[in-house]
C-alpha positions as MATLAB code, in Angstrom:
seq = 'MQNFTGSRTSPCEQTYKDFHSPEGYVQVGARSTAVSPNTFPPLTRWFTRQRCGDLSHFSFLLQPPTDRDRALDVYASSWASVRMEFPDGSLFNTLPIHRMNLMQVDSVQRWMDDLLLMTECECMCILQSKPISVDDDSQSDLMLCSQDSSHNTLEMLLRRAWIISTELTKIVQKLEKNRWKRVHAMSIRTDCHVRSMIKEYNAFSRTSTDQMHQNETLLMEKCSQLAEITERCTQTDDEDTLSSMKFCINETLTSVGQYFSQLINLALIQEVKGLMVELDTCDNIYRMESAIHSLYSLTQEGNRLCKLVAQEGAVVALFKICRQDRFNCLYLPALRTLASVCSVEEGIQQLEKVDGILCLTEILTDEAQSEATKAEVAAVIAQITSPHLTFTQHFSSFLENMEEIVTALLKLCSEASSGEICLLASAALANITFLDTIACEMLLQMDAVKILLNACSDKQRVNSSYARDQIVTILANLSILDQSAWEILEEHGVEMLIAMLSEKPLTGSLAEVSACERVLQKSAVALARLCRDPDIAQAAIKHKCIPRLITLCRHPEERYSSDAVLVACLAALRRLAVTYPEGIEDVDLQQLVKPRLVDSFLLCSNMEESFV';
ca = [
      42.163  221.648   51.078;
      43.161  224.028   53.870;
      45.981  226.422   52.972;
      48.883  225.933   55.367;
      50.439  229.350   54.583;
      50.644  231.595   57.638;
      50.326  228.905   60.275;
      52.715  228.857   63.266;
      54.076  225.513   62.260;
      55.637  225.264   58.847;
      53.521  223.346   56.350;
      56.188  220.749   55.901;
      56.514  220.207   59.661;
      52.725  220.137   60.082;
      52.390  217.607   57.299;
      55.123  215.469   58.888;
      53.379  215.590   62.268;
      50.004  214.820   60.770;
      51.279  211.545   59.335;
      53.701  210.510   62.072;
      51.905  211.435   65.299;
      50.273  208.628   67.341;
      46.967  209.894   66.109;
      47.276  211.620   62.751;
      44.701  213.950   61.259;
      43.911  213.609   57.603;
      42.270  216.595   55.983;
      39.210  215.488   53.998;
      37.325  218.393   52.434;
      36.096  220.646   55.219;
      36.545  218.142   58.045;
      39.437  216.569   59.882;
      39.265  212.865   60.682;
      41.378  211.243   63.365;
      43.033  208.103   62.132;
      45.502  205.831   63.842;
      48.392  205.001   61.497;
      47.816  201.310   62.203;
      44.412  201.465   60.534;
      46.017  202.064   57.175;
      46.621  198.999   55.009;
      50.297  198.289   54.193;
      50.115  199.983   50.785;
      48.656  203.127   52.366;
      51.307  203.265   55.099;
      54.014  202.795   52.510;
      52.558  205.536   50.300;
      52.328  207.858   53.334;
      55.983  207.349   54.155;
      56.860  207.706   50.498;
      55.122  211.073   50.214;
      55.982  212.622   53.589;
      58.298  210.356   55.511;
      61.678  211.554   54.226;
      62.019  215.357   53.847;
      65.363  215.075   52.134;
      63.568  214.069   48.962;
      61.580  217.328   48.845;
      64.329  219.582   47.505;
      61.793  222.102   46.301;
      61.040  223.010   49.961;
      64.500  224.604   50.240;
      63.715  227.263   47.656;
      63.332  230.966   48.683;
      60.189  231.745   50.711;
      58.145  233.029   47.798;
      58.944  230.049   45.670;
      58.595  227.863   48.761;
      55.034  228.918   49.369;
      54.192  228.407   45.755;
      55.793  225.028   45.883;
      53.792  224.140   48.980;
      50.601  225.191   47.245;
      51.509  222.841   44.430;
      52.311  220.117   46.975;
      49.023  220.641   48.810;
      47.041  220.720   45.589;
      48.574  217.445   44.536;
      46.497  215.842   47.332;
      43.293  217.603   46.334;
      41.833  214.657   44.488;
      42.809  212.056   47.095;
      39.557  211.174   48.889;
      39.512  209.143   52.078;
      36.152  207.847   53.232;
      36.904  206.125   56.518;
      33.349  205.201   57.579;
      32.893  202.841   54.629;
      36.449  201.538   54.738;
      37.634  203.065   51.440;
      40.893  204.926   51.916;
      41.829  205.952   48.400;
      39.133  206.422   45.771;
      41.301  208.334   43.343;
      45.075  208.479   43.125;
      46.167  211.062   40.514;
      49.250  209.495   39.030;
      49.974  212.528   36.849;
      50.379  214.728   39.953;
      53.119  212.550   41.440;
      55.757  213.804   39.035;
      57.365  215.936   41.765;
      58.568  212.785   43.541;
      61.702  211.520   41.890;
      62.150  208.526   44.235;
      63.059  204.957   43.268;
      60.067  203.063   44.668;
      61.838  199.702   44.545;
      64.764  201.062   46.521;
      62.407  202.579   49.091;
      60.576  199.219   49.384;
      63.894  197.488   50.014;
      64.771  200.072   52.668;
      61.398  199.574   54.335;
      61.906  195.799   54.479;
      64.505  196.368   57.195;
      61.733  197.576   59.489;
      58.898  195.347   58.255;
      60.203  191.854   59.139;
      57.972  189.378   60.927;
      59.260  187.283   63.806;
      57.801  184.028   62.528;
      59.344  184.473   59.093;
      62.710  185.318   60.615;
      62.568  182.209   62.811;
      61.802  179.954   59.876;
      64.459  181.520   57.659;
      67.160  181.231   60.317;
      66.488  177.513   60.668;
      66.986  176.855   56.950;
      70.659  177.185   56.060;
      71.628  177.236   52.409;
      73.334  173.950   51.677;
      74.399  171.851   48.748;
      73.551  168.703   50.716;
      70.478  166.748   49.789;
      68.788  167.433   53.123;
      66.578  170.391   52.323;
      63.896  168.847   50.143;
      61.389  168.806   52.962;
      61.670  172.580   53.345;
      59.412  173.004   50.347;
      56.737  170.670   51.671;
      55.211  172.902   54.317;
      51.459  172.730   54.545;
      49.545  175.427   52.721;
      46.375  177.131   53.792;
      44.354  175.308   51.173;
      45.215  171.839   52.479;
      45.376  172.590   56.186;
      41.675  171.806   56.591;
      42.362  168.206   55.743;
      43.748  167.245   59.137;
      44.437  163.652   58.215;
      46.410  164.561   55.131;
      48.339  167.181   57.094;
      49.231  164.673   59.807;
      50.541  162.120   57.324;
      52.578  164.681   55.424;
      54.026  166.248   58.568;
      54.820  162.816   60.001;
      56.737  161.909   56.872;
      58.677  165.177   56.881;
      59.649  164.957   60.550;
      60.556  161.259   60.292;
      62.783  162.082   57.332;
      64.436  164.913   59.254;
      65.140  162.668   62.250;
      66.666  160.034   59.979;
      68.928  162.630   58.380;
      70.020  163.921   61.796;
      71.129  160.393   62.709;
      73.067  160.129   59.436;
      74.824  163.467   59.953;
      75.542  162.591   63.589;
      77.371  159.435   62.528;
      79.638  161.608   60.364;
      80.195  164.138   63.210;
      78.897  167.009   61.107;
      77.912  169.097   64.113;
      76.833  172.253   62.319;
      74.531  170.320   60.036;
      73.144  168.390   63.004;
      72.409  171.634   64.815;
      70.756  173.262   61.794;
      68.606  170.208   61.157;
      67.665  169.992   64.844;
      66.356  173.553   64.714;
      64.462  172.758   61.559;
      62.919  169.665   63.143;
      61.892  171.746   66.145;
      60.165  174.215   63.806;
      58.379  171.400   61.964;
      57.174  169.825   65.218;
      55.850  173.073   66.654;
      54.228  173.995   63.352;
      52.532  170.586   63.147;
      51.207  170.822   66.699;
      49.934  174.349   66.181;
      48.289  173.484   62.887;
      46.698  170.302   64.208;
      45.268  172.027   67.284;
      43.906  174.798   65.080;
      41.872  172.473   62.880;
      41.125  169.526   65.150;
      38.683  169.339   68.049;
      39.577  165.798   69.102;
      42.720  166.396   71.164;
      42.885  164.553   74.484;
      44.757  165.236   77.723;
      47.217  162.487   76.866;
      47.905  164.132   73.508;
      48.526  167.516   75.149;
      50.928  165.849   77.566;
      52.800  164.217   74.670;
      52.910  167.536   72.824;
      54.541  169.239   75.805;
      57.092  166.466   76.274;
      57.897  166.380   72.559;
      58.484  170.152   72.344;
      60.665  170.045   75.448;
      62.808  167.271   73.976;
      63.078  169.118   70.636;
      64.266  172.264   72.453;
      66.713  170.176   74.454;
      68.041  168.632   71.245;
      68.587  172.074   69.708;
      70.419  173.286   72.834;
      72.719  170.266   73.010;
      73.610  170.423   69.334;
      74.312  174.142   69.634;
      76.879  173.463   72.362;
      78.522  170.938   70.059;
      79.200  173.658   67.505;
      81.032  175.736   70.121;
      83.754  173.272   71.044;
      86.399  171.157   69.324;
      87.289  168.972   72.288;
      86.904  165.338   71.242;
      86.045  164.035   74.717;
      83.354  166.667   75.166;
      81.906  165.956   71.743;
      81.920  162.219   72.431;
      79.909  162.643   75.647;
      77.558  165.078   73.927;
      77.058  162.620   71.113;
      75.787  160.089   73.617;
      73.348  162.689   75.016;
      72.179  163.561   71.500;
      71.458  159.907   70.742;
      69.414  159.568   73.921;
      67.509  162.770   73.175;
      66.861  161.684   69.589;
      65.471  158.389   70.863;
      63.130  160.239   73.209;
      62.037  162.611   70.431;
      61.275  159.655   68.172;
      59.272  157.873   70.872;
      57.208  160.906   71.864;
      56.658  161.790   68.218;
      55.456  158.271   67.327;
      53.129  158.208   70.324;
      51.694  161.616   69.444;
      51.092  160.706   65.797;
      49.526  157.399   66.799;
      47.175  159.087   69.284;
      46.238  161.749   66.739;
      45.532  159.164   64.036;
      43.405  157.115   66.434;
      41.327  160.182   67.240;
      40.912  160.999   63.549;
      39.880  157.436   62.688;
      37.387  157.439   65.557;
      35.930  160.646   64.187;
      35.592  159.050   60.747;
      33.881  156.024   62.282;
      31.378  158.251   64.081;
      30.680  160.048   60.832;
      30.057  156.780   58.983;
      27.745  155.493   61.735;
      25.698  158.623   62.331;
      25.776  160.631   59.111;
      23.263  160.207   56.284;
      24.909  162.688   53.942;
      26.277  160.731   50.986;
      29.024  163.225   50.188;
      30.353  163.403   53.736;
      30.281  159.612   54.008;
      32.155  159.270   50.744;
      34.753  161.766   51.960;
      35.176  159.772   55.183;
      35.625  156.529   53.220;
      38.242  158.135   50.979;
      40.089  159.363   54.084;
      40.124  155.820   55.456;
      41.372  154.503   52.128;
      44.213  157.029   52.051;
      45.232  155.861   55.517;
      45.340  152.221   54.461;
      47.756  153.092   51.663;
      50.394  154.126   54.215;
      51.294  150.586   55.272;
      50.193  147.646   57.383;
      50.535  149.513   60.679;
      47.819  151.971   59.711;
      45.717  149.170   58.221;
      45.792  147.498   61.640;
      44.848  150.758   63.326;
      41.879  151.246   60.979;
      40.743  147.647   61.466;
      41.018  147.863   65.253;
      38.773  150.933   65.306;
      35.931  149.020   63.616;
      36.273  150.137   60.001;
      35.399  146.699   58.588;
      32.127  146.597   60.537;
      31.185  150.124   59.427;
      32.018  149.469   55.766;
      30.034  146.230   55.598;
      27.139  148.043   57.243;
      27.180  150.389   54.254;
      27.446  147.522   51.747;
      24.326  145.894   53.219;
      22.093  148.909   52.585;
      20.671  149.481   49.123;
      20.294  153.215   49.707;
      24.095  153.475   49.879;
      24.578  151.667   46.571;
      26.634  154.562   45.211;
      29.135  154.072   48.054;
      29.781  150.383   47.340;
      32.791  151.085   45.118;
      34.866  153.149   47.580;
      33.730  150.998   50.522;
      34.805  147.744   48.839;
      38.095  149.272   47.684;
      38.847  150.305   51.262;
      37.865  146.842   52.540;
      40.361  145.240   50.167;
      43.131  147.337   51.704;
      42.065  146.841   55.332;
      41.831  143.068   54.838;
      45.519  142.876   53.955;
      46.166  142.452   57.710;
      44.996  139.738   60.066;
      42.892  142.106   62.179;
      40.855  143.094   59.128;
      40.150  139.511   58.095;
      39.132  138.593   61.647;
      36.634  141.442   61.639;
      35.349  140.288   58.236;
      34.642  136.817   59.596;
      32.848  138.206   62.659;
      30.374  140.215   60.564;
      29.874  137.360   58.035;
      31.450  139.453   55.308;
      31.789  136.507   52.892;
      28.019  136.217   52.611;
      27.697  139.940   51.914;
      30.380  139.761   49.210;
      28.676  136.745   47.633;
      25.347  138.554   47.510;
      26.854  141.567   45.769;
      28.876  139.423   43.355;
      25.849  137.369   42.297;
      23.449  140.329   42.103;
      22.657  140.948   38.439;
      21.647  144.517   39.227;
      25.149  145.435   40.375;
      27.537  147.068   37.935;
      30.588  145.348   36.516;
      32.865  147.784   38.365;
      31.249  146.921   41.709;
      31.676  143.203   41.069;
      35.321  143.812   40.148;
      35.859  145.472   43.536;
      34.286  142.442   45.223;
      36.721  140.273   43.269;
      39.556  142.436   44.593;
      38.422  141.856   48.179;
      38.183  138.086   47.580;
      41.634  138.065   45.965;
      43.010  139.843   49.028;
      41.487  137.626   51.692;
      42.470  134.420   49.839;
      46.042  135.469   49.086;
      48.390  132.481   49.505;
      50.996  134.830   50.971;
      48.829  135.318   54.069;
      49.096  132.435   56.511;
      45.916  133.327   58.405;
      43.427  133.091   55.524;
      43.293  129.368   55.021;
      39.970  127.514   55.096;
      37.245  130.006   55.867;
      34.245  127.957   56.869;
      31.900  130.544   55.410;
      33.985  130.758   52.247;
      33.774  127.021   51.575;
      30.008  127.227   52.010;
      29.730  129.915   49.329;
      32.593  128.785   47.097;
      30.491  127.432   44.231;
      28.530  130.667   43.870;
      31.686  132.740   44.112;
      33.623  130.702   41.536;
      30.691  130.731   39.113;
      30.315  134.505   39.393;
      34.042  135.109   38.990;
      34.236  132.933   35.876;
      31.312  134.828   34.407;
      33.062  138.100   35.198;
      36.170  136.833   33.364;
      34.226  135.821   30.272;
      32.232  139.071   30.107;
      34.937  141.521   31.242;
      34.946  144.742   29.273;
      38.505  145.704   30.212;
      41.818  144.189   31.149;
      41.660  145.457   34.716;
      38.350  143.710   35.449;
      39.592  140.445   33.950;
      42.789  140.769   35.992;
      40.914  141.163   39.291;
      38.559  138.275   38.565;
      41.353  135.928   37.432;
      43.485  136.894   40.454;
      40.648  135.910   42.778;
      40.226  132.591   40.954;
      43.966  131.924   41.044;
      44.085  132.431   44.809;
      41.014  130.258   45.345;
      42.733  127.345   43.577;
      45.384  127.400   46.318;
      42.778  127.018   49.062;
      41.475  123.545   48.280;
      41.476  120.983   45.470;
      37.667  121.194   45.592;
      37.998  124.597   43.939;
      40.007  123.063   41.055;
      37.394  120.357   40.550;
      34.657  123.008   40.499;
      36.529  124.999   37.880;
      36.911  121.960   35.625;
      33.196  121.214   35.902;
      32.361  124.816   34.998;
      34.420  124.711   31.762;
      37.002  127.080   33.202;
      39.805  125.945   30.864;
      37.906  127.029   27.774;
      36.880  130.357   29.312;
      40.396  131.212   30.465;
      42.132  130.209   27.239;
      39.609  132.210   25.220;
      40.337  135.171   27.465;
      44.070  134.769   26.746;
      43.346  135.044   23.041;
      41.470  138.314   23.593;
      43.965  141.173   23.750;
      41.344  143.473   25.229;
      40.760  141.288   28.274;
      44.271  139.860   28.792;
      46.610  142.673   27.838;
      49.450  142.436   30.345;
      51.924  140.060   31.925;
      50.068  140.452   35.209;
      46.871  138.985   33.763;
      48.737  136.145   32.044;
      50.444  135.435   35.360;
      47.068  134.830   37.011;
      45.683  132.676   34.207;
      48.771  130.479   33.926;
      48.636  130.056   37.727;
      45.126  128.637   37.409;
      46.208  126.319   34.572;
      49.229  125.118   36.567;
      47.048  124.320   39.586;
      44.427  122.607   37.412;
      47.111  120.478   35.759;
      47.502  118.584   39.024;
      44.238  116.810   38.182;
      44.542  114.100   35.573;
      41.216  114.976   33.959;
      42.465  118.472   33.094;
      45.000  117.210   30.502;
      42.450  116.369   27.847;
      40.600  119.677   28.192;
      43.811  121.692   27.964;
      44.905  119.725   24.891;
      41.469  120.095   23.297;
      41.447  123.881   23.766;
      44.999  124.296   22.391;
      46.302  125.083   25.840;
      49.681  123.442   25.166;
      50.449  125.922   22.391;
      49.403  128.763   24.691;
      51.711  127.553   27.465;
      54.664  127.213   25.084;
      53.994  130.725   23.800;
      54.105  131.983   27.383;
      57.651  130.611   27.666;
      58.644  133.612   25.544;
      56.945  136.244   27.703;
      58.604  139.664   27.436;
      57.977  142.852   29.452;
      56.559  145.828   27.607;
      57.999  148.577   29.791;
      60.989  147.024   31.519;
      59.776  148.005   35.001;
      60.839  145.777   37.882;
      57.251  144.814   38.649;
      56.604  143.747   35.077;
      59.876  141.839   34.847;
      58.901  139.966   38.022;
      55.526  139.174   36.466;
      57.296  137.811   33.369;
      59.475  135.600   35.559;
      56.372  134.156   37.202;
      54.764  133.527   33.802;
      57.863  131.636   32.619;
      58.097  129.605   35.825;
      54.426  128.623   36.006;
      54.245  127.805   32.295;
      57.176  125.416   32.714;
      55.576  123.935   35.862;
      52.275  123.413   34.038;
      54.046  121.729   31.111;
      56.053  119.487   33.446;
      52.845  118.321   35.123;
      50.864  117.908   31.917;
      53.582  115.995   30.065;
      52.860  112.962   32.215;
      50.286  112.329   29.518;
      52.003  111.035   26.334;
      49.619  112.945   24.074;
      50.461  116.208   25.817;
      54.184  115.426   25.571;
      53.907  114.727   21.830;
      52.014  117.981   21.321;
      54.672  119.906   23.239;
      57.495  118.324   21.207;
      55.609  119.078   17.994;
      55.441  122.789   18.874;
      59.189  122.957   19.620;
      58.990  123.155   23.352;
      62.357  121.425   23.898;
      64.533  124.040   22.109;
      62.882  126.836   24.055;
      63.404  125.053   27.380;
      67.088  124.469   26.561;
      67.495  128.162   25.668;
      65.971  129.197   28.980;
      68.331  126.862   30.840;
      71.469  127.887   28.955;
      70.970  131.661   28.779;
      70.303  133.453   32.086;
      69.216  136.641   30.310;
      66.340  134.749   28.681;
      64.951  133.807   32.100;
      65.858  137.171   33.696;
      68.499  135.362   35.766;
      65.769  133.644   37.768;
      66.733  130.428   39.535;
      63.064  129.503   40.006;
      62.550  129.580   36.242;
      65.686  127.459   35.769;
      64.461  124.728   38.128;
      61.031  124.622   36.468;
      62.550  124.428   32.972;
      64.939  121.630   33.977;
      62.002  119.671   35.402;
      59.933  120.115   32.227;
      62.900  119.225   30.003;
      63.559  116.006   31.928;
      59.891  115.056   31.677;
      59.966  115.494   27.871;
      63.285  113.625   27.591;
      61.562  110.491   28.860;
      59.189  110.585   25.887;
      61.538  111.927   23.193;
      65.240  111.583   24.139;
      66.343  111.666   20.510;
      65.042  115.220   20.210;
      67.775  116.466   22.567;
      71.393  116.888   21.520;
      73.955  114.748   23.286;
      75.683  117.665   25.054;
      72.367  118.901   26.436;
      71.416  115.383   27.400;
      74.678  114.904   29.284;
      74.514  118.260   31.115;
      70.814  118.987   31.582;
      69.068  115.609   31.776;
      71.295  112.790   32.998;
      73.017  114.439   36.014;
      71.251  115.042   39.275;
      68.926  118.006   39.188;
      71.082  119.947   41.627;
      74.189  119.386   39.476;
      72.460  120.629   36.346;
      71.139  123.598   38.315;
      74.620  124.572   39.509;
      75.960  124.208   35.982;
      73.366  126.515   34.472;
      72.814  128.994   37.287;
      74.515  132.322   37.291;
      75.647  131.990   40.896;
      78.939  133.697   41.695;
      81.419  131.452   43.427;
      84.145  132.830   45.638;
      87.381  130.972   46.252;
      89.270  131.721   49.456;
];
């Protein structure tokens, strides 16, 4: 290291200039290397300022000249082992910690001082738009997209859309309460979210169109306008001015919502089109599977996105995969996605156009296919035959293949290795029985009663209220046919139905309680229909069906306060009273059997009456 003693410029001043000039010179052995301060990494720049930036910390430099020179020699020698090799990018190879004992500086305090000059504009902008608040309106602040997930454009779009939609809803709520400061703060935050989403999407997507760019510009302009208007609201207390501004804010919010919805819709359409191209042109199994999973995630966001996916030809592309043996490993995700897409009319129309029923039948009846694949086919059939959908009645192609489908589904029920597979198969069968009485006649001919009741006795296959709901639905629909009574009686189905009148939820969740209500209702309906046969009625009386029906009528908590269960139980009780009136107490006979059904219903229901 060169000795600074005797130079025109004092060593301390020279050292200061070396590290603070626009182009500093760092002494490395026998050569001087020009280095711009900006080439140092942050840690290096901080260490440079720490060692030489503040002369007030070097008290030893104020000693007498003789001691000063000696002190400078010590100071210079403390850098002797610091090697900087700039050509290969290594700045510090050795940092002698034991030679830093001359610096008695609190490094944490210096770091905090340096933060005042090391802020970044983007961070400051984000921080200023996030006020500290006790209100429950800051949860979305923690949901910003990270670098790891930003490559998944579809996931980013859905998450950002949810965040911004939530923010807009909260702005409307705060606006109704005239909380102007909160409205302004949330408007700024929404503006930041919108701009961040647009920037992130454009960075990772190559499918933007001119129309999308136009919507982006309009949306950002409206967001800026919203922030400006709300800022003016915080600067005045005049009620008339605030009232007129509130009208402008509502109009601007409406425009922001419209432009935002249009932009998200256009972006999603472009992403779905890209996924369709990938499914049609790509032969890479892993990329195709990723595209299918992306489509499936879209369909889980609601019917609107299901319609969008169906309109872009997803059903055609997925059935194209299911018709090729080389894509056998993709059948599971493809069928699962089809079940979701076919929850809307557009999906089912596409299924009919590509003769999807025939493809599903072939997979379901193929012995080489796995049980899991057949269960997914059953899920698709259950979806497209759902009685809640008004546009699924009487498929011509379905009626042509019904016998094969019903046979395969019954076999899947009898051989199911888990409760989920039995649930999907029985749900498909239950929905099919609503389509046509021909399906019920087929089931009776195929010994369905025995298979289903045996499944009910198997706790591995029927292990939930949801599965029992499907099976009792089938039994209730079969009980319409007179020839079903003997089979149900022969297979001890009456005892099973009476046992289902005591169905209880395991977890207490709303979904499970609703399933229990349906089990109670359909069991009572099945018994009411079956008890037309005197033998069935005697069997029901023998197994104490009447006391349980009376309990369900009298105690709302036993039927989960369900009026549908009450009506079904009253109907079953009246049917049994015809055969065995002496088995009913006089008070129950007078209140539950002899009056009109509507009068008994009003007596037992838990309806609240108001008197004005």
